[in-house]
CSV table of C-alpha atoms in Angstrom, one decimal:
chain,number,residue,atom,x,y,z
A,1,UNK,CA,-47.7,-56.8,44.3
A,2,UNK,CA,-46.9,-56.5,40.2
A,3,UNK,CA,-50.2,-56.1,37.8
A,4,UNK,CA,-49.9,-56.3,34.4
A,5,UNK,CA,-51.4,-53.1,33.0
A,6,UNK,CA,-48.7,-51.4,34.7
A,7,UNK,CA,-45.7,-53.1,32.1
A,8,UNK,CA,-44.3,-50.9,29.3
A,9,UNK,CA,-42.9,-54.0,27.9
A,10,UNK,CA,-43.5,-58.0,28.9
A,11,UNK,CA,-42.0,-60.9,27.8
A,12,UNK,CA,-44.8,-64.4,28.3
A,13,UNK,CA,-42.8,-67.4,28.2
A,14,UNK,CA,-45.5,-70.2,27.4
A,15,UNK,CA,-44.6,-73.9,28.0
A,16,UNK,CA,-45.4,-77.0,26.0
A,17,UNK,CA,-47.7,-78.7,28.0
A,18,UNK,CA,-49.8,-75.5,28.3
A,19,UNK,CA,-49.5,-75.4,24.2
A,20,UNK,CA,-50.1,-79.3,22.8
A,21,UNK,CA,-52.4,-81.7,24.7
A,22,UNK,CA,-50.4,-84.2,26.1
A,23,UNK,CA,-52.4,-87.1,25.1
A,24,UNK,CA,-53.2,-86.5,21.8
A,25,UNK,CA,-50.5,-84.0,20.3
A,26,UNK,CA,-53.0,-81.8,19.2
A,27,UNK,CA,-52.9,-78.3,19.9
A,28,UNK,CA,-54.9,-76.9,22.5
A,29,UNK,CA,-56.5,-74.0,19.8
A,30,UNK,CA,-58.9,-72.3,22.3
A,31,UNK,CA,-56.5,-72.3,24.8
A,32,UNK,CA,-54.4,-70.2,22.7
A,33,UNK,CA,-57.5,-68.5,21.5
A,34,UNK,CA,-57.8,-67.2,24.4
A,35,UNK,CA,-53.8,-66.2,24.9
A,36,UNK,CA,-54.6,-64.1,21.8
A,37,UNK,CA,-57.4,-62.4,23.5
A,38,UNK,CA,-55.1,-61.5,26.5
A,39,UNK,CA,-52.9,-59.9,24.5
A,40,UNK,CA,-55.0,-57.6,22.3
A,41,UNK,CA,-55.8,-56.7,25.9
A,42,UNK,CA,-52.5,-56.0,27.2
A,43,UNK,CA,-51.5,-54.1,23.4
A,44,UNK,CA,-55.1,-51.9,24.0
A,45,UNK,CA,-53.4,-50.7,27.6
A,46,UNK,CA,-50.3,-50.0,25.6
A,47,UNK,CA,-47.8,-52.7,26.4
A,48,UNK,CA,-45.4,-54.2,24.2
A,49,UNK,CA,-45.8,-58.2,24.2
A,50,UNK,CA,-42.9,-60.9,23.2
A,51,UNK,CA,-44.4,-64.5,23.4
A,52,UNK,CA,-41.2,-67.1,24.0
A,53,UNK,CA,-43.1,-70.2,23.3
A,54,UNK,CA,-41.9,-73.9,23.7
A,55,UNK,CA,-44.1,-76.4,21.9
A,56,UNK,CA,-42.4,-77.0,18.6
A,57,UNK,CA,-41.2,-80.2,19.6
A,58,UNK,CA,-44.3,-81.2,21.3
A,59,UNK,CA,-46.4,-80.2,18.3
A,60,UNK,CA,-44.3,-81.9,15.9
A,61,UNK,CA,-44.1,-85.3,17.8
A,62,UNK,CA,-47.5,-85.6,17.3
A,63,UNK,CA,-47.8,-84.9,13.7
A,64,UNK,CA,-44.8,-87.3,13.2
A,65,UNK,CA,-46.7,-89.9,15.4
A,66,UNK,CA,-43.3,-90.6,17.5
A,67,UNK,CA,-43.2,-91.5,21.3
A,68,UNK,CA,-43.6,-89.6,24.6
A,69,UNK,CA,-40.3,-90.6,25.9
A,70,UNK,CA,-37.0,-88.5,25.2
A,71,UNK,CA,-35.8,-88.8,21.8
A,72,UNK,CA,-32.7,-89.2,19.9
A,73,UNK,CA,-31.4,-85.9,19.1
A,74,UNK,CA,-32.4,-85.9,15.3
A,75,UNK,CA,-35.4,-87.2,16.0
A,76,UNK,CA,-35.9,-83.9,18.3
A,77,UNK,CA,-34.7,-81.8,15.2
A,78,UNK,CA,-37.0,-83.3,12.7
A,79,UNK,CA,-40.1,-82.8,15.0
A,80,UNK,CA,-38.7,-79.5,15.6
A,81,UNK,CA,-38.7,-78.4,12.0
A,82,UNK,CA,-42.2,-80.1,11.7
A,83,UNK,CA,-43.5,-78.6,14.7
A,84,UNK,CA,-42.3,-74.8,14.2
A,85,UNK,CA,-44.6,-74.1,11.1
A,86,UNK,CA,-47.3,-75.3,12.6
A,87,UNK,CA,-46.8,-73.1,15.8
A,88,UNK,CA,-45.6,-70.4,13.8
A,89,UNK,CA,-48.7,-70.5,11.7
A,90,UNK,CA,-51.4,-71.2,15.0
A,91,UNK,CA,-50.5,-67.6,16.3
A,92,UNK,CA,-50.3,-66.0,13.5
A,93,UNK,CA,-54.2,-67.3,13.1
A,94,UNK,CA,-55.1,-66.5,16.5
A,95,UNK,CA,-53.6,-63.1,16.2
A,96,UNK,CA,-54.6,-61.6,13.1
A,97,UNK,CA,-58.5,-61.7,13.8
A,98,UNK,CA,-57.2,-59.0,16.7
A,99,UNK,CA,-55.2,-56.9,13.8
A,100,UNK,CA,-52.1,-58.1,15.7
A,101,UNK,CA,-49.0,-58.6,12.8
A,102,UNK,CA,-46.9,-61.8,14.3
A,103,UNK,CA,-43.3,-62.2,13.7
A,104,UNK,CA,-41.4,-66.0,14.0
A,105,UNK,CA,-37.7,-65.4,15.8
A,106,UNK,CA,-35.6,-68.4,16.1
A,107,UNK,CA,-32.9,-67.6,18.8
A,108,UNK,CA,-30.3,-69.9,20.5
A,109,UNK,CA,-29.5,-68.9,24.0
A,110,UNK,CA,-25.8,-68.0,22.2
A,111,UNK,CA,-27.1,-65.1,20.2
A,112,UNK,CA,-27.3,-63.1,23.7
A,113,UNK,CA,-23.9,-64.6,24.8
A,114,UNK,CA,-22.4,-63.0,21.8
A,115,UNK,CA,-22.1,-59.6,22.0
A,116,UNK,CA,-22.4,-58.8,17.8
A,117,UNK,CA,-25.5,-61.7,17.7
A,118,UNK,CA,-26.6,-60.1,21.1
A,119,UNK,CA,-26.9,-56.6,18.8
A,120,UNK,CA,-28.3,-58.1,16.1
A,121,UNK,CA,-31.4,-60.1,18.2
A,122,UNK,CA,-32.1,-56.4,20.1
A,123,UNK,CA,-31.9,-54.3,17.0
A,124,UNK,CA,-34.4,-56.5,15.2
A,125,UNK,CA,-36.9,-57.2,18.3
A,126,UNK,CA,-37.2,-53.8,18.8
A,127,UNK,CA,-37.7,-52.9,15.1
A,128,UNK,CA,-40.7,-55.3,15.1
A,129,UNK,CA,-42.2,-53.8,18.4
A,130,UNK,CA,-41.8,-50.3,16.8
A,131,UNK,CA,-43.5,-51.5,14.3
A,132,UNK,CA,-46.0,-53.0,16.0
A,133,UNK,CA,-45.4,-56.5,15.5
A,134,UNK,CA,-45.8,-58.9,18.2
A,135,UNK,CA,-42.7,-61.5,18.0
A,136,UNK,CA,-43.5,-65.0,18.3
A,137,UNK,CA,-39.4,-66.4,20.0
A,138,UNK,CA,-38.8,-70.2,19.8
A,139,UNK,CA,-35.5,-71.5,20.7
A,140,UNK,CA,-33.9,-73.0,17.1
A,141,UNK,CA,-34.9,-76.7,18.5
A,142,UNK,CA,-33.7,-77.6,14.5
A,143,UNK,CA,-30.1,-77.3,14.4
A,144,UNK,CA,-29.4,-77.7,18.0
A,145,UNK,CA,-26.0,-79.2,18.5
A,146,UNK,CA,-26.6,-80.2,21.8
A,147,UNK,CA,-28.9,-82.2,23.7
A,148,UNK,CA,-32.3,-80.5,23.2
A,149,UNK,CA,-33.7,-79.5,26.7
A,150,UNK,CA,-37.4,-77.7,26.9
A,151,UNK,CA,-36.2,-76.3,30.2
A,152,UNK,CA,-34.5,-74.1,28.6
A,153,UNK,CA,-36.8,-71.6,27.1
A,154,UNK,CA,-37.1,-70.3,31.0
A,155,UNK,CA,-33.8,-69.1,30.5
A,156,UNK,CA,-34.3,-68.1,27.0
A,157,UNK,CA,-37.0,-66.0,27.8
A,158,UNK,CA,-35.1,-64.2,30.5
A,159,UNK,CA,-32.4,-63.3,28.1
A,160,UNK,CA,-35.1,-62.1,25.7
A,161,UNK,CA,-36.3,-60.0,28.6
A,162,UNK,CA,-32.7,-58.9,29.2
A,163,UNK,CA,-32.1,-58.0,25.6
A,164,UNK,CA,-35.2,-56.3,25.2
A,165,UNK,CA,-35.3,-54.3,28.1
A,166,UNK,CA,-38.4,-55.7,29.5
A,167,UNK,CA,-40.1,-54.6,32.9
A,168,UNK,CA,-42.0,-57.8,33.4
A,169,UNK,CA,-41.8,-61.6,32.6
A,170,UNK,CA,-44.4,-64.1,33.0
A,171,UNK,CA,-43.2,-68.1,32.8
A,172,UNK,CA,-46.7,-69.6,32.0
A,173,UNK,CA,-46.1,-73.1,33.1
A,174,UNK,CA,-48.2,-76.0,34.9
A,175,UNK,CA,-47.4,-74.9,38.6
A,176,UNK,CA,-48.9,-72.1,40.0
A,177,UNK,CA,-45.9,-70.5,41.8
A,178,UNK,CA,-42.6,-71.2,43.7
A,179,UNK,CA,-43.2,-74.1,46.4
A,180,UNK,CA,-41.1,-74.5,49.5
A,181,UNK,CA,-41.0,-78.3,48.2
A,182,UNK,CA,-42.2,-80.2,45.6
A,183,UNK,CA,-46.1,-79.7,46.4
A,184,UNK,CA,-46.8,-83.4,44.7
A,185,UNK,CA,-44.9,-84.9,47.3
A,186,UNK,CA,-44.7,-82.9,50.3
A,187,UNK,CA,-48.2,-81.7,51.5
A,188,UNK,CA,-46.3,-79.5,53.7
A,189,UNK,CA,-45.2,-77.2,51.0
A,190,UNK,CA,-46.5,-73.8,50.8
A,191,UNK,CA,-46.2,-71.2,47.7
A,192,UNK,CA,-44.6,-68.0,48.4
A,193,UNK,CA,-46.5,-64.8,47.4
A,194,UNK,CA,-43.2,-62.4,46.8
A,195,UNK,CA,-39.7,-63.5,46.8
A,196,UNK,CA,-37.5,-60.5,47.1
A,197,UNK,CA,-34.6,-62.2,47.2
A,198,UNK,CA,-33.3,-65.4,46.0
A,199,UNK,CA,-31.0,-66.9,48.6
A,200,UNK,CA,-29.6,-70.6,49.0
A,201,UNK,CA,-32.1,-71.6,50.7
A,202,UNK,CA,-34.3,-70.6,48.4
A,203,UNK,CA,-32.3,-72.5,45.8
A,204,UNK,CA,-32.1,-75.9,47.7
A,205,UNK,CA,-36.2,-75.7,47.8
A,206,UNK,CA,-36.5,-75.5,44.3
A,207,UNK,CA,-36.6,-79.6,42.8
A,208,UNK,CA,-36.4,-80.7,38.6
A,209,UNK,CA,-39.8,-82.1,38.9
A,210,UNK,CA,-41.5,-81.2,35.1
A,211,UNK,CA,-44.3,-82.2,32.7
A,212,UNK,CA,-44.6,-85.2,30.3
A,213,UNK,CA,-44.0,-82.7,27.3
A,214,UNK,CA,-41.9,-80.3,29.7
A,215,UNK,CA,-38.6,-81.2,31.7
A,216,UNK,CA,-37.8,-77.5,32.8
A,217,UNK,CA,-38.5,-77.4,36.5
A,218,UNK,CA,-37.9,-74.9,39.3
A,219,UNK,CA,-34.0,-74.8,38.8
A,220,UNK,CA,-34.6,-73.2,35.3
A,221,UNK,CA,-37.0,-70.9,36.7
A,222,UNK,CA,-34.9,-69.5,39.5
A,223,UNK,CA,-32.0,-69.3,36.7
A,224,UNK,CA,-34.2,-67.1,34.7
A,225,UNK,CA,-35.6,-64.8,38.0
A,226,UNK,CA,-31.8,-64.6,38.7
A,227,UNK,CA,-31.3,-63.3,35.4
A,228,UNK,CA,-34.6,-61.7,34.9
A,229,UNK,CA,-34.5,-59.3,38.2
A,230,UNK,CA,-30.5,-58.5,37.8
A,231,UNK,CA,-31.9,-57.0,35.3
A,232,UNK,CA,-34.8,-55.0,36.7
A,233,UNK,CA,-37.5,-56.8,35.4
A,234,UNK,CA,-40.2,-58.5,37.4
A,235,UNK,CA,-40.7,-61.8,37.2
A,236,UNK,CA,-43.8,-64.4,38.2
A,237,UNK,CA,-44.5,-68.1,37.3
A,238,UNK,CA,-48.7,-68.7,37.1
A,239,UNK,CA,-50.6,-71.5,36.3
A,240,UNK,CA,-51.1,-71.3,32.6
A,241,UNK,CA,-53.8,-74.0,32.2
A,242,UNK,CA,-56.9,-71.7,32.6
A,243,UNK,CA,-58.8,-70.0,29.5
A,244,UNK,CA,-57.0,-66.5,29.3
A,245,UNK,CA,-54.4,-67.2,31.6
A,246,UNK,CA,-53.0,-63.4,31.6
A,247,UNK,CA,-56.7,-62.3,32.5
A,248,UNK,CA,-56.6,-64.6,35.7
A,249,UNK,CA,-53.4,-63.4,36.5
A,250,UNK,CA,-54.6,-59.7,36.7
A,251,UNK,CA,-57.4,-61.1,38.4
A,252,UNK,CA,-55.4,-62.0,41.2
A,253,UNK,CA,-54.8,-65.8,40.2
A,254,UNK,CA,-52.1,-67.8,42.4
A,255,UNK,CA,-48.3,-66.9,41.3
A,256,UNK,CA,-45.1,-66.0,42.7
A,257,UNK,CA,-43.6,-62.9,41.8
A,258,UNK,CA,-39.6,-61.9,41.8
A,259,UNK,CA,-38.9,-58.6,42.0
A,260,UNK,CA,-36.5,-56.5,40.8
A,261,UNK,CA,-34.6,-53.7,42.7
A,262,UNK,CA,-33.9,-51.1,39.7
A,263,UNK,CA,-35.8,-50.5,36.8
A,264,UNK,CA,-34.8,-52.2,33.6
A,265,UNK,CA,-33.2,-49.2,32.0
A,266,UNK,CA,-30.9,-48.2,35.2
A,267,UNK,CA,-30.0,-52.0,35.0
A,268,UNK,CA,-28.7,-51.9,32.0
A,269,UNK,CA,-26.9,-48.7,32.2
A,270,UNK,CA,-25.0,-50.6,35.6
A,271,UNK,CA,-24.2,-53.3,33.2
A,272,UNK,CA,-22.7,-51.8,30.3
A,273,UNK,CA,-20.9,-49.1,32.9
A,274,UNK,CA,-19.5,-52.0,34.2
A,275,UNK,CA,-17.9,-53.7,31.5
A,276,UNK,CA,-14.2,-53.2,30.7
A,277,UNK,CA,-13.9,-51.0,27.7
A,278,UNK,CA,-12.2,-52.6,24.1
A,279,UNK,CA,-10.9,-48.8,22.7
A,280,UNK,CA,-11.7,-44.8,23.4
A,281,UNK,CA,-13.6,-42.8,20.7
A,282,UNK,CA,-13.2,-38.7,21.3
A,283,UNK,CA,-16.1,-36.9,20.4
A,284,UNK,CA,-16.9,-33.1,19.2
A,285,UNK,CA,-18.3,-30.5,21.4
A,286,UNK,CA,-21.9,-31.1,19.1
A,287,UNK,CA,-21.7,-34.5,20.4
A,288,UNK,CA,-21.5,-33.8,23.5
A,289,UNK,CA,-24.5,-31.8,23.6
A,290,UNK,CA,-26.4,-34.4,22.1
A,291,UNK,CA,-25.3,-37.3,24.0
A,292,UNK,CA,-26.2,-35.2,27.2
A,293,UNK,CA,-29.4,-34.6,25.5
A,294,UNK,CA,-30.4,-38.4,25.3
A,295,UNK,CA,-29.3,-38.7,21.8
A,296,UNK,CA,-27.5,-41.3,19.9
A,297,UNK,CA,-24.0,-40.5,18.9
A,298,UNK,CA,-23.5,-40.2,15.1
A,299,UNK,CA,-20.6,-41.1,13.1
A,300,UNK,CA,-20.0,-37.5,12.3
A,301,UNK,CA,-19.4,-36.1,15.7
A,302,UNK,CA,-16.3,-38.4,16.0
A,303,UNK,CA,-13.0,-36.8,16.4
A,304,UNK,CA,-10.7,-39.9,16.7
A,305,UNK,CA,-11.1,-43.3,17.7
A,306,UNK,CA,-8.5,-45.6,19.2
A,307,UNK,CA,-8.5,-49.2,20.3
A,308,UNK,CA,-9.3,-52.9,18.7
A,309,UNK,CA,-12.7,-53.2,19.6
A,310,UNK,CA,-15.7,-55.2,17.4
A,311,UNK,CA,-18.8,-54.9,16.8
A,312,UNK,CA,-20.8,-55.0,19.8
A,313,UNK,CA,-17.5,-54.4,22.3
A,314,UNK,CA,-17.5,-51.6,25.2
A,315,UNK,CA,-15.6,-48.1,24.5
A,316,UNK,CA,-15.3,-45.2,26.4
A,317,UNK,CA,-16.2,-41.5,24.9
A,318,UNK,CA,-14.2,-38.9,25.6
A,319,UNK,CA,-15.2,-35.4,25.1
A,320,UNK,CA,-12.6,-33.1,23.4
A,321,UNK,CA,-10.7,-32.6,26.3
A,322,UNK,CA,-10.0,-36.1,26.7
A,323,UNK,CA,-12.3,-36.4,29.7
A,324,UNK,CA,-14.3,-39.6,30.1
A,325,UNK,CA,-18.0,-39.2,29.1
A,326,UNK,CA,-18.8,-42.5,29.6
A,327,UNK,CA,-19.1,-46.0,28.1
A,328,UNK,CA,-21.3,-46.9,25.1
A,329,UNK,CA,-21.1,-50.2,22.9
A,330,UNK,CA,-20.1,-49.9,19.3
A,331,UNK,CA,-22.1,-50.9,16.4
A,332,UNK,CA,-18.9,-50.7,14.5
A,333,UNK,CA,-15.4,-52.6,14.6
A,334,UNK,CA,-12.9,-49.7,15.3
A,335,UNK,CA,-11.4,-50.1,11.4
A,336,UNK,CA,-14.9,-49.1,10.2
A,337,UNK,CA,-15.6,-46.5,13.4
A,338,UNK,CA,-12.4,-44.8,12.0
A,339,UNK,CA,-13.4,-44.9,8.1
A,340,UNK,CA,-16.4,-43.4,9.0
A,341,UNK,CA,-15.3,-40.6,11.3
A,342,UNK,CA,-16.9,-37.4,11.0
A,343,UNK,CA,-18.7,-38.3,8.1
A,344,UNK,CA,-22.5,-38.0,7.9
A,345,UNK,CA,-24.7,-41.1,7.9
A,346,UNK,CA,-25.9,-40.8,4.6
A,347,UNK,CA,-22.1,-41.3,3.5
A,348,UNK,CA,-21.5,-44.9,5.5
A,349,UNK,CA,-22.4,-47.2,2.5
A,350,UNK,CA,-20.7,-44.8,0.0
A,351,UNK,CA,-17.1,-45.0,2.5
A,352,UNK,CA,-17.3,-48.7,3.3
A,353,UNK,CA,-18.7,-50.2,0.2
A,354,UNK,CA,-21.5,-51.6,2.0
A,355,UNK,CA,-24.7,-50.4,3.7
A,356,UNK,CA,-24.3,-49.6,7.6
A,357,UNK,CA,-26.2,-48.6,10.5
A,358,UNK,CA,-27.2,-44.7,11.0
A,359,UNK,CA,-26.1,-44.4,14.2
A,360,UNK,CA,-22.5,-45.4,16.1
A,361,UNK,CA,-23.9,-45.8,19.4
A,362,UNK,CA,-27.3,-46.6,20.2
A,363,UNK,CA,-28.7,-44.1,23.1
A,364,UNK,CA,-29.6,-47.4,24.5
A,365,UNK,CA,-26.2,-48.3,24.2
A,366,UNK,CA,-25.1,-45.8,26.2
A,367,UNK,CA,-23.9,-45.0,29.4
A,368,UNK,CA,-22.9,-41.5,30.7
């Protein structure tokens, strides 16, 4: 069985219902007073902590006075863009009396399907976690151009996971763990412990039942353990209701918990070695040292570079005998990998007329 203290890195997906009251619209402040205290805990033992939160929609419902069914869409957007600033500025004041910086990201579940906006979102979550920050994700609800669904953010905060290369994910939601039927209905259902694998039958168990403020049920869940443990991160859905929910779970409160087979890092090397490379990029014998050393690789230990490939696309390196190294993806397009070749990083902005990023490819990029 998963603890917490043992995560490098966790993602905390938090749901609306847990977030807002559902009869008055108000936010539940010590509830998330006492979020705030779970995680100066979990940042004391040395773990890096994304919060995905829904609740923008919810909150800003309430301050808009509109009604508990679904909405229009731009009704959705406006309470959206009411409801962010609020949420927004709620962590930021639960936080900061634990000398905890927060961060707002607005994603789309798009900006992890495309490979360049996939770069982008990674590069700047793990600035903010070197720098100490504790990101506060929130799907952009605002300019949605489809039909807003709070179910989502399950999914959203498995790609987040993905992205960042998380080790453990907690949905925070208003069940207390994966039922073999919908426990409301059936009192035959029973919650499972540890599900090590997620097999049709599993699936057909899993029912769309949700929350007044929250319509993701169990399918979105499974979608975001599916994604979650591919991935080699660990995933459990808990009961979020309780006063320091994260606590409880350490505690040994109910939950189920997903495992993963490989560890997040491995994962991600299988996945990147897996993909069909966009171009080749030869490398110098310096290069090769340093990419066998863990290193990034660096515009100027490039020898030649072949291929259309963008930003963000697959490429394999080839040492100077032309021998496959491995596979890596490009911060560069090819044009501006081969403007740049062999040229030291202090030169990029001075060769391309704009600035650009130090490094070529990212040791966590990388694949030998």
């Amino acid at each position: 069985m998963a603890t917490l203290t043992t995560a490098s890195r966790m993602v905390v997906k938090i749901g609306s219902a847990l977030l807002v009251d559902r009869n008055t619209g108000e936010l539940r402040l010590d509830w998330l007073q006492s979020l705030a205290q779970d995680v100066a805990w979990l940042k004391g033992q040395g773990t890096d902590v994304i919060l995905v939160s829904s609740g923008s929609i919810a909150l800003g419902r309430g301050v808009l006075g509109l009604p508990m069914q679904t909405l229009p869409l731009e009704q959705s957007q406006a309470a959206a863009a009411v409801g962010q600033i609020r949420l927004a500025r709620a962590y930021e004041e639960a936080l900061t009396p634990h000398d905890i910086k927060t961060a707002q990201v607005l994603v789309t579940l798009e900006d992890s399907a495309n490979r360049r906006r996939y770069l982008n979102s990674r590069a700047t979550l793990e600035t903010l976690l070197g720098l100490g920050v504790t990101p506060i994700v929130n799907e952009n609800d605002t300019v949605a151009t489809d039909e807003i669904r709070y179910g989502d953010n399950d999914r959203l905060a498995a790609q987040i996971a993905v992205t960042v290369g998380a080790d453990q994910l907690i949905l925070l939601s208003d069940v207390d763990g994966f039922y073999s039927g919908n426990p409301s209905e059936d009192a035959t259902a029973t919650r499972y412990d540890v599900i090590e694998q997620i097999t049709p039958e599993i699936e057909a168990m899993a029912g769309d039942a949700g929350s007044g403020l929250s319509k993701g049920g169990m399918k979105t869940k499974l979608l975001a353990a599916k994604m979650a443990t591919a991935a080699g991160c660990t995933m459990a859905i808990a009961e979020g209701s309780p006063l320091n929910p994260l606590k409880a779970l350490e505690n040994g409160a109910n939950c189920t918990w997903f495992t993963a087979t490989l560890d997040p890092h491995a994962a991600r090397k299988r996945w990147i070695s897996a993909m069909k490379p966009r171009g080749e990029i030869m490398i110098d014998d310096g290069a090769v040292t340093a990419l066998t050393n863990g290193k990034s690789l660096l515009p100027v230990g490039i020898v030649e570079v072949t291929g259309d490939f963008g930003r963000g696309d697959p490429v394999t390196i080839l040492d100077p005998a032309a021998r496959p190294l491995g596979q890596g993806l490009s911060r560069y397009t090819a044009q501006e990998a081969d403007a740049i070749k062999g040229r030291k990083s202090t030169e990029i902005e001075a060769t391309l007329g704009y600035p650009g990023r130090a490094v070529l490819i990212h040791r966590d990029d990388l694949a030998l």
